[in-house]
């Protein structure tokens, strides 16, 4: 059994209110035409063109791509290579608001979903047209993710409501304020995927949210739905660990069990509800903006494409220079060197962490302490994987089971020698090519971002 990390103390620091604030629109947004590894969408607007809130600005012409929409009314001011938090730069569209304060107005139900019809194929092109991706770090287009899962008889659609990493509470806040909408979205997804059961997963430190969802299921009399509770330690809230718990396999078995279960993020269920019931494309998401350096940590509804600098202003800005700015959590998030990059659908949190807890110390040779083995939920020997990756011995890394690594970042966090394990692991996976898919869209350069003992 691996050793998990406690996360409760760091959650408390970002937990001021469960309300999700909706600030004024940012001055401008950057909408990348590629989020992660999916094919790019093709722009269907021109520089200087005025667009309405929710208007399509890029077409999903390639299979596996999704449309893009304007998060608010404004003017297209730039098109070309623009900053991206994972890919560096990627083709994108910049829209300036300013004199165009119009916000998206609900169009009412967009699609009629037949209750209990299962495998509703008309939903998949609709998901693509509404720009829907799974709102986790990998940001896989929803229509392709569901189409892949439909290939086999699916038992369970799992909606992962956990906020696995320290500081992050955006799913918790969403479940507290929109439980019914999330359940309706989850049910639409269950029908689209043709799954028999619906399971919503939370962690022990989210019990209020879990109980609200449970009570709604009770009143809806949904016998096919249930709530499960994971321990409130890292990495129990990650998709693979949730599967492990629910399906009763170990972390390696979880990969094999995926043919029976599809895991989607709770924020995705809410976005699907808004798309189907209100005709609202994917143009915003709930984000925890926190860390020691923000004036007031909050959960905020942020338009996609908002620059990090403007997003931090939604919370009063920064009190002092952060030691590290992260998209998502300190365990497996992406460190950012520029505040010009935009919020993406997979951005559950923006964190500005204090210098004193993000000190990067010199890397030392491995002293074979074994801590990384103890913490690995996939029963791997991360030190061996790193050695193979350092030497470029990719096939050795494969033989050592690198495909079972879920890139939780636990080994990098615990390593007293500060070895950049996650970076090497990601490099090895990339070198081994399409046989191994990374659970995260970028993943490279992930280093231990908190000193050992902080948050543990
Ligand atoms: S935790 Fe670090 S120092 Fe310890 S065995 Fe693993 S790689 Fe080596
Ligand atoms: S990142 Fe991979 S190797 Fe390291 S602890 Fe997590 S699953 Fe194990």
Coordinates of C-alpha atoms and ligand atoms in Angstrom, one line a residue:
X1 CA 0.0 0.0 0.0
X2 CA 1.4 3.4 -0.9
X3 CA 1.8 6.3 1.5
X4 CA -0.6 9.1 0.7
X5 CA -0.1 12.8 1.5
X6 CA -2.6 14.7 3.7
X7 CA -4.0 17.9 2.0
X8 CA -6.5 19.4 4.5
X9 CA -4.3 22.1 5.9
X10 CA -3.6 23.7 2.5
X11 CA -7.2 23.5 1.4
X12 CA -8.2 25.7 4.3
X13 CA -6.0 28.5 3.0
X14 CA -8.1 28.9 -0.2
X15 CA -11.4 28.3 1.5
X16 CA -13.0 31.7 2.2
X17 CA -16.5 31.1 0.8
X18 CA -18.2 28.5 -1.3
X19 CA -19.8 31.1 -3.5
X20 CA -18.5 31.3 -7.1
X21 CA -18.0 35.0 -7.9
X22 CA -18.6 36.3 -11.4
X23 CA -16.4 39.3 -11.9
X24 CA -16.6 41.9 -14.7
X25 CA -15.4 40.7 -18.1
X26 CA -11.6 41.0 -18.7
X27 CA -10.4 43.6 -21.1
X28 CA -9.2 41.0 -23.6
X29 CA -9.0 37.2 -24.1
X30 CA -6.7 34.9 -26.0
X31 CA -8.5 31.9 -27.4
X32 CA -5.9 29.2 -28.5
X33 CA -6.9 27.1 -31.5
X34 CA -5.3 24.1 -29.8
X35 CA -5.8 23.4 -26.1
X36 CA -3.5 20.3 -25.8
X37 CA -2.8 17.4 -28.0
X38 CA -6.1 17.6 -30.1
X39 CA -6.1 18.9 -33.7
X40 CA -6.4 22.6 -34.0
X41 CA -9.6 24.4 -34.9
X42 CA -9.6 26.7 -37.9
X43 CA -10.4 30.4 -37.4
X44 CA -13.6 31.6 -39.1
X45 CA -13.3 35.3 -38.2
X46 CA -10.9 38.0 -39.4
X47 CA -8.9 40.7 -37.6
X48 CA -11.2 43.8 -37.0
X49 CA -14.4 41.8 -37.0
X50 CA -16.9 42.3 -34.2
X51 CA -18.2 39.2 -32.5
X52 CA -21.1 38.5 -30.2
X53 CA -20.8 36.7 -26.9
X54 CA -21.0 33.0 -27.6
X55 CA -20.5 33.4 -31.4
X56 CA -18.4 30.8 -33.1
X57 CA -14.9 32.0 -33.9
X58 CA -13.2 28.8 -35.0
X59 CA -14.4 25.7 -36.7
X60 CA -13.7 22.1 -35.8
X61 CA -12.8 21.0 -39.4
X62 CA -10.4 18.2 -38.4
X63 CA -11.7 15.1 -36.8
X64 CA -11.2 15.3 -33.1
X65 CA -11.1 19.1 -33.0
X66 CA -13.7 21.3 -31.2
X67 CA -15.2 24.7 -32.1
X68 CA -14.2 27.9 -30.3
X69 CA -16.6 30.6 -29.2
X70 CA -16.2 34.2 -28.1
X71 CA -16.6 34.5 -24.3
X72 CA -17.9 38.0 -24.6
X73 CA -18.8 40.6 -27.3
X74 CA -15.8 42.4 -28.7
X75 CA -13.5 43.0 -31.6
X76 CA -10.9 40.5 -33.0
X77 CA -7.7 42.4 -32.6
X78 CA -5.0 39.9 -33.3
X79 CA -4.6 36.5 -35.0
X80 CA -1.5 34.4 -35.2
X81 CA 0.9 32.8 -32.7
X82 CA -0.1 33.8 -29.2
X83 CA 1.0 32.7 -25.7
X84 CA -0.2 29.3 -24.4
X85 CA 0.5 27.9 -20.9
X86 CA 1.6 24.5 -22.1
X87 CA 2.6 24.7 -25.7
X88 CA 4.6 28.0 -25.4
X89 CA 2.9 29.6 -28.4
X90 CA 0.1 28.4 -30.6
X91 CA -2.2 29.9 -33.2
X92 CA -4.9 31.8 -31.5
X93 CA -7.4 34.7 -31.6
X94 CA -7.3 37.7 -29.4
X95 CA -10.6 39.5 -28.7
X96 CA -10.8 42.9 -27.0
X97 CA -14.0 43.8 -25.1
X98 CA -13.9 47.3 -23.7
X99 CA -16.8 49.1 -25.4
X100 CA -18.7 45.9 -25.8
X101 CA -19.9 44.9 -22.4
X102 CA -22.6 42.4 -23.6
X103 CA -22.5 39.1 -21.9
X104 CA -23.8 35.7 -23.1
X105 CA -27.6 35.5 -22.8
X106 CA -29.1 32.0 -22.4
X107 CA -30.7 30.7 -25.6
X108 CA -32.9 28.2 -23.7
X109 CA -32.8 24.4 -24.3
X110 CA -30.5 23.6 -27.2
X111 CA -31.0 19.9 -27.6
X112 CA -33.9 17.6 -26.6
X113 CA -32.5 14.6 -24.8
X114 CA -34.7 11.5 -24.6
X115 CA -34.7 10.2 -21.1
X116 CA -33.2 6.7 -20.9
X117 CA -32.6 6.3 -24.6
X118 CA -28.9 5.5 -24.1
X119 CA -26.1 6.1 -26.7
X120 CA -27.7 9.2 -28.1
X121 CA -25.5 9.7 -31.1
X122 CA -26.8 13.1 -31.9
X123 CA -25.2 14.4 -28.8
X124 CA -21.6 13.9 -29.9
X125 CA -21.6 16.3 -32.8
X126 CA -23.4 18.7 -30.6
X127 CA -20.6 18.5 -28.0
X128 CA -18.1 19.2 -30.7
X129 CA -20.0 22.2 -32.0
X130 CA -20.4 23.6 -28.5
X131 CA -16.6 23.4 -28.0
X132 CA -16.9 20.9 -25.1
X133 CA -13.8 19.1 -23.8
X134 CA -13.3 17.2 -20.5
X135 CA -12.4 20.0 -18.1
X136 CA -9.4 18.2 -16.6
X137 CA -5.7 18.8 -17.3
X138 CA -5.7 16.6 -20.4
X139 CA -8.7 18.6 -22.0
X140 CA -9.6 15.7 -24.4
X141 CA -12.5 16.6 -26.6
X142 CA -15.7 15.2 -25.1
X143 CA -17.1 13.7 -28.3
X144 CA -13.9 11.7 -28.9
X145 CA -13.6 10.6 -25.3
X146 CA -17.1 9.3 -25.3
X147 CA -16.8 7.8 -28.7
X148 CA -13.8 5.8 -27.6
X149 CA -15.6 4.6 -24.4
X150 CA -18.7 3.5 -26.4
X151 CA -16.6 0.8 -28.1
X152 CA -17.3 -1.5 -25.2
X153 CA -20.2 -2.2 -22.8
X154 CA -19.8 0.6 -20.3
X155 CA -20.9 -0.1 -16.7
X156 CA -20.1 3.1 -15.0
X157 CA -19.9 6.8 -15.9
X158 CA -17.9 8.3 -13.1
X159 CA -18.1 12.0 -12.4
X160 CA -15.0 13.0 -10.5
X161 CA -15.8 15.8 -8.2
X162 CA -12.6 15.5 -6.2
X163 CA -10.2 18.4 -5.9
X164 CA -7.2 16.2 -5.4
X165 CA -4.5 18.8 -4.9
X166 CA -3.8 21.2 -2.0
X167 CA -5.4 24.7 -2.4
X168 CA -8.0 23.7 -5.0
X169 CA -11.7 23.8 -4.2
X170 CA -13.3 24.7 -7.5
X171 CA -15.2 21.4 -7.9
X172 CA -16.3 21.6 -4.3
X173 CA -17.7 25.1 -4.7
X174 CA -19.4 24.1 -8.0
X175 CA -21.1 21.1 -6.3
X176 CA -22.2 23.2 -3.4
X177 CA -23.9 25.8 -5.6
X178 CA -25.1 23.8 -8.7
X179 CA -25.7 20.2 -7.5
X180 CA -28.9 19.7 -9.5
X181 CA -27.5 21.1 -12.7
X182 CA -24.4 18.9 -12.3
X183 CA -26.6 15.8 -11.9
X184 CA -28.6 16.7 -15.0
X185 CA -25.4 17.2 -17.0
X186 CA -24.1 13.9 -15.6
X187 CA -27.3 12.1 -16.7
X188 CA -27.0 13.5 -20.2
X189 CA -23.4 12.3 -20.3
X190 CA -24.4 8.8 -19.0
X191 CA -27.0 8.6 -21.8
X192 CA -24.5 9.8 -24.4
X193 CA -22.0 7.2 -23.2
X194 CA -24.5 4.4 -22.9
X195 CA -23.4 3.6 -19.3
X196 CA -25.7 1.7 -16.9
X197 CA -24.6 3.4 -13.6
X198 CA -23.7 6.9 -12.6
X199 CA -21.2 7.4 -9.8
X200 CA -20.1 10.7 -8.4
X201 CA -16.9 10.8 -6.5
X202 CA -15.9 13.2 -3.7
X203 CA -13.3 13.2 -1.0
X204 CA -13.8 13.2 2.8
X205 CA -13.0 16.9 3.0
X206 CA -15.9 17.6 0.6
X207 CA -18.6 15.9 2.7
X208 CA -21.1 18.9 2.6
X209 CA -21.0 18.8 -1.2
X210 CA -21.3 15.0 -1.3
X211 CA -24.3 15.2 1.0
X212 CA -26.1 17.8 -1.1
X213 CA -25.6 15.7 -4.2
X214 CA -26.8 12.6 -2.3
X215 CA -30.0 14.3 -1.2
X216 CA -30.7 15.4 -4.8
X217 CA -30.3 11.8 -6.0
X218 CA -32.6 10.7 -3.3
X219 CA -35.3 13.2 -4.3
X220 CA -34.9 12.4 -8.0
X221 CA -35.3 8.6 -7.1
X222 CA -32.4 7.7 -9.3
X223 CA -31.6 4.1 -8.4
X224 CA -28.8 4.0 -11.0
X225 CA -26.8 6.8 -9.3
X226 CA -24.7 6.9 -6.2
X227 CA -22.0 9.0 -4.4
X228 CA -18.7 7.5 -3.3
X229 CA -16.2 9.0 -0.9
X230 CA -12.5 8.9 -1.3
X231 CA -9.9 9.6 1.5
X232 CA -8.9 13.3 1.6
X233 CA -5.3 12.6 0.9
X234 CA -3.2 13.0 -2.3
X235 CA -3.4 11.3 -4.8
X236 CA -6.8 9.6 -4.0
X237 CA -8.8 12.2 -5.9
X238 CA -7.0 11.5 -9.3
X239 CA -9.1 9.7 -11.9
X240 CA -7.1 6.4 -11.7
X241 CA -7.3 6.3 -7.9
X242 CA -11.0 6.9 -8.0
X243 CA -11.4 4.0 -10.4
X244 CA -9.2 1.9 -8.2
X245 CA -11.5 2.6 -5.3
X246 CA -14.8 2.1 -7.0
X247 CA -13.9 -0.9 -9.2
X248 CA -11.9 -2.6 -6.6
X249 CA -8.7 -3.0 -8.7
X250 CA -5.3 -1.7 -7.9
X251 CA -3.8 1.3 -9.8
X252 CA -2.3 -0.9 -12.5
X253 CA -5.6 -2.7 -12.8
X254 CA -7.4 0.6 -13.1
X255 CA -5.9 1.0 -16.6
X256 CA -7.3 -2.4 -17.6
X257 CA -10.7 -1.6 -16.0
X258 CA -11.1 1.5 -18.0
X259 CA -13.1 -0.4 -20.6
X260 CA -15.9 -0.7 -18.0
X261 CA -15.8 2.9 -16.7
X262 CA -15.4 6.4 -18.2
X263 CA -14.3 9.1 -15.9
X264 CA -15.2 12.7 -16.6
X265 CA -14.7 15.8 -14.5
X266 CA -17.6 17.3 -12.4
X267 CA -17.0 20.7 -14.1
X268 CA -17.6 18.9 -17.5
X269 CA -21.1 17.7 -16.3
X270 CA -21.9 21.3 -15.4
X271 CA -20.7 22.6 -18.8
X272 CA -22.8 19.9 -20.6
X273 CA -25.9 21.0 -18.6
X274 CA -25.3 24.6 -19.7
X275 CA -24.8 23.6 -23.3
X276 CA -27.8 21.3 -23.6
X277 CA -30.3 23.2 -21.4
X278 CA -29.3 26.8 -22.1
X279 CA -27.5 26.6 -25.5
X280 CA -24.3 28.0 -23.9
X281 CA -21.0 26.9 -25.5
X282 CA -17.9 26.3 -23.5
X283 CA -16.8 29.9 -22.8
X284 CA -16.0 30.0 -19.1
X285 CA -15.2 27.7 -16.1
X286 CA -14.9 27.8 -12.3
X287 CA -11.3 28.4 -11.2
X288 CA -9.8 28.6 -7.7
X289 CA -7.6 31.6 -7.5
X290 CA -5.4 31.2 -4.4
X291 CA -2.1 30.8 -2.8
X292 CA -0.4 32.9 -0.1
X293 CA 0.3 35.8 -2.5
X294 CA -3.2 36.7 -3.7
X295 CA -5.1 39.4 -1.8
X296 CA -8.3 37.3 -1.4
X297 CA -8.5 33.7 -2.4
X298 CA -11.8 32.9 -4.2
X299 CA -13.6 30.6 -6.5
X300 CA -14.3 32.6 -9.6
X301 CA -16.2 32.0 -12.9
X302 CA -13.4 33.0 -15.4
X303 CA -14.0 33.5 -19.1
X304 CA -11.8 31.2 -21.1
X305 CA -8.8 33.0 -22.6
X306 CA -8.5 35.4 -19.7
X307 CA -4.8 36.3 -19.1
X308 CA -3.4 35.2 -15.7
X309 CA -2.6 38.8 -14.9
X310 CA -6.2 39.8 -15.3
X311 CA -7.5 36.7 -13.5
X312 CA -5.4 37.5 -10.4
X313 CA -7.0 41.0 -10.5
X314 CA -10.4 39.4 -10.0
X315 CA -9.0 38.5 -6.5
X316 CA -7.5 41.9 -5.7
X317 CA -4.2 41.2 -7.4
X318 CA -1.0 40.0 -5.8
X319 CA 0.2 41.1 -2.4
X320 CA 3.8 40.4 -3.1
X321 CA 6.0 38.7 -5.7
X322 CA 5.2 35.0 -5.8
X323 CA 7.9 32.4 -5.7
X324 CA 5.9 30.4 -8.2
X325 CA 2.8 30.9 -10.3
X326 CA 1.0 27.7 -11.1
X327 CA -1.8 26.6 -13.3
X328 CA -3.5 23.8 -11.3
X329 CA -2.0 22.3 -8.1
X330 CA 1.5 22.2 -6.6
X331 CA 1.8 18.4 -7.2
X332 CA 1.2 18.1 -10.9
X333 CA 0.5 21.6 -12.1
X334 CA 2.3 23.7 -14.7
X335 CA 4.7 26.4 -13.5
X336 CA 4.3 29.6 -15.5
X337 CA 6.9 32.3 -16.1
X338 CA 4.5 34.7 -17.8
X339 CA 1.2 36.1 -16.7
X340 CA 0.3 36.7 -20.4
X341 CA -0.9 33.1 -20.9
X342 CA -4.6 32.4 -21.0
X343 CA -6.9 30.4 -18.8
X344 CA -7.8 27.1 -20.6
X345 CA -10.7 24.7 -20.1
X346 CA -8.4 22.5 -18.0
X347 CA -7.5 25.3 -15.6
X348 CA -9.1 24.4 -12.3
X349 CA -6.8 26.7 -10.3
X350 CA -4.4 29.6 -10.5
X351 CA -2.0 29.7 -7.6
X352 CA 0.5 32.3 -6.6
X353 CA 2.7 30.6 -4.0
X354 CA 5.0 32.2 -1.5
X355 CA 8.8 32.2 -2.1
X356 CA 9.5 30.5 1.2
X357 CA 7.7 27.3 0.2
X358 CA 8.9 27.1 -3.4
X359 CA 12.6 27.2 -2.9
X360 CA 14.3 25.2 -5.5
X361 CA 17.3 23.6 -4.0
X362 CA 20.2 22.0 -5.8
X363 CA 19.6 18.5 -7.2
X364 CA 21.6 15.8 -5.5
X365 CA 22.4 12.2 -6.6
X366 CA 19.8 9.6 -5.7
X367 CA 20.7 8.1 -2.2
X368 CA 18.4 5.1 -2.6
X369 CA 16.2 6.2 0.3
X370 CA 13.2 4.4 -1.2
X371 CA 10.7 7.1 -0.4
X372 CA 9.6 7.4 -4.0
X373 CA 8.8 3.7 -4.0
X374 CA 6.8 4.0 -0.8
X375 CA 4.7 6.9 -2.2
X376 CA 4.1 5.6 -5.7
X377 CA 0.4 4.6 -6.1
X378 CA 1.2 2.5 -9.2
X379 CA 3.7 0.3 -7.4
X380 CA 6.6 1.5 -9.6
X381 CA 10.2 2.2 -8.7
X382 CA 10.4 5.8 -9.9
X383 CA 14.2 6.1 -9.2
X384 CA 14.8 3.3 -11.8
X385 CA 12.5 4.9 -14.3
X386 CA 14.4 8.2 -13.9
X387 CA 17.7 6.4 -14.4
X388 CA 16.5 4.8 -17.6
X389 CA 15.1 8.1 -18.8
X390 CA 18.3 10.0 -18.0
X391 CA 20.3 7.5 -20.1
X392 CA 17.8 7.6 -22.9
X393 CA 17.1 3.8 -22.4
X394 CA 13.4 4.2 -23.2
X395 CA 12.7 0.5 -23.7
X396 CA 14.1 -0.2 -20.2
X397 CA 11.7 2.4 -18.9
X398 CA 8.9 0.7 -20.7
X399 CA 9.9 -2.7 -19.3
X400 CA 9.9 -1.1 -15.8
X401 CA 6.2 -0.3 -16.4
X402 CA 6.3 3.4 -17.2
X403 CA 2.9 3.2 -18.9
X404 CA 1.4 2.6 -15.4
X405 CA 2.7 6.0 -14.2
X406 CA -0.3 8.3 -13.7
X407 CA 2.0 11.4 -13.4
X408 CA 0.7 12.2 -10.0
X409 CA 4.0 13.9 -9.1
X410 CA 4.2 12.2 -5.7
X411 CA 7.7 10.9 -6.3
X412 CA 9.1 14.3 -7.3
X413 CA 7.4 15.9 -4.2
X414 CA 8.9 13.4 -1.7
X415 CA 12.4 13.0 -3.2
X416 CA 14.9 14.5 -0.7
X417 CA 17.5 14.7 -3.6
X418 CA 15.0 17.0 -5.5
X419 CA 15.3 14.9 -8.7
X420 CA 13.0 16.1 -11.4
X421 CA 11.3 12.7 -11.8
X422 CA 8.1 13.9 -13.4
X423 CA 10.1 15.7 -16.1
X424 CA 12.1 12.5 -17.0
X425 CA 9.0 10.3 -16.8
X426 CA 7.1 12.6 -19.2
X427 CA 10.2 12.7 -21.5
X428 CA 10.3 8.9 -21.6
X429 CA 6.6 8.7 -22.3
X430 CA 6.9 11.2 -25.1
X431 CA 9.9 9.2 -26.6
X432 CA 7.9 6.0 -26.4
X433 CA 5.2 7.7 -28.5
X434 CA 1.6 6.9 -29.1
X435 CA 1.8 3.5 -27.2
X436 CA 1.7 5.5 -24.0
X437 CA -0.7 8.4 -23.6
X438 CA 0.0 11.0 -20.9
X439 CA -2.9 11.7 -18.6
X440 CA -1.9 15.4 -18.8
X441 CA -1.8 17.6 -21.8
X442 CA 1.6 19.0 -21.2
X443 CA 3.2 17.5 -18.1
X444 CA 6.8 18.4 -19.0
X445 CA 8.9 20.4 -16.6
X446 CA 6.8 19.4 -13.6
X447 CA 9.1 19.7 -10.6
X448 CA 8.5 19.4 -6.9
X449 CA 7.1 22.8 -6.1
X450 CA 6.7 22.6 -2.3
X451 CA 9.4 21.8 0.1
X452 CA 9.0 18.2 1.6
X453 CA 6.7 18.3 4.6
X454 CA 4.7 21.3 3.3
X455 CA 1.1 20.2 2.7
X456 CA 2.0 16.6 3.8
Ligands
LIG1 S1 13.2 9.4 -3.3 FE1 14.8 10.3 -4.6 S2 16.7 9.9 -3.4 FE2 15.1 8.5 -2.6 S3 15.3 6.6 -3.9 FE3 13.8 7.9 -4.9 S4 14.9 9.0 -6.4 FE4 16.4 8.2 -4.9
LIG2 S1 4.6 10.3 -10.9 FE1 4.4 8.1 -11.6 S2 6.2 7.1 -10.8 FE2 6.0 9.0 -9.6 S3 4.8 8.5 -7.8 FE3 3.3 9.1 -9.4 S4 2.7 7.3 -10.5 FE4 4.6 6.8 -9.3

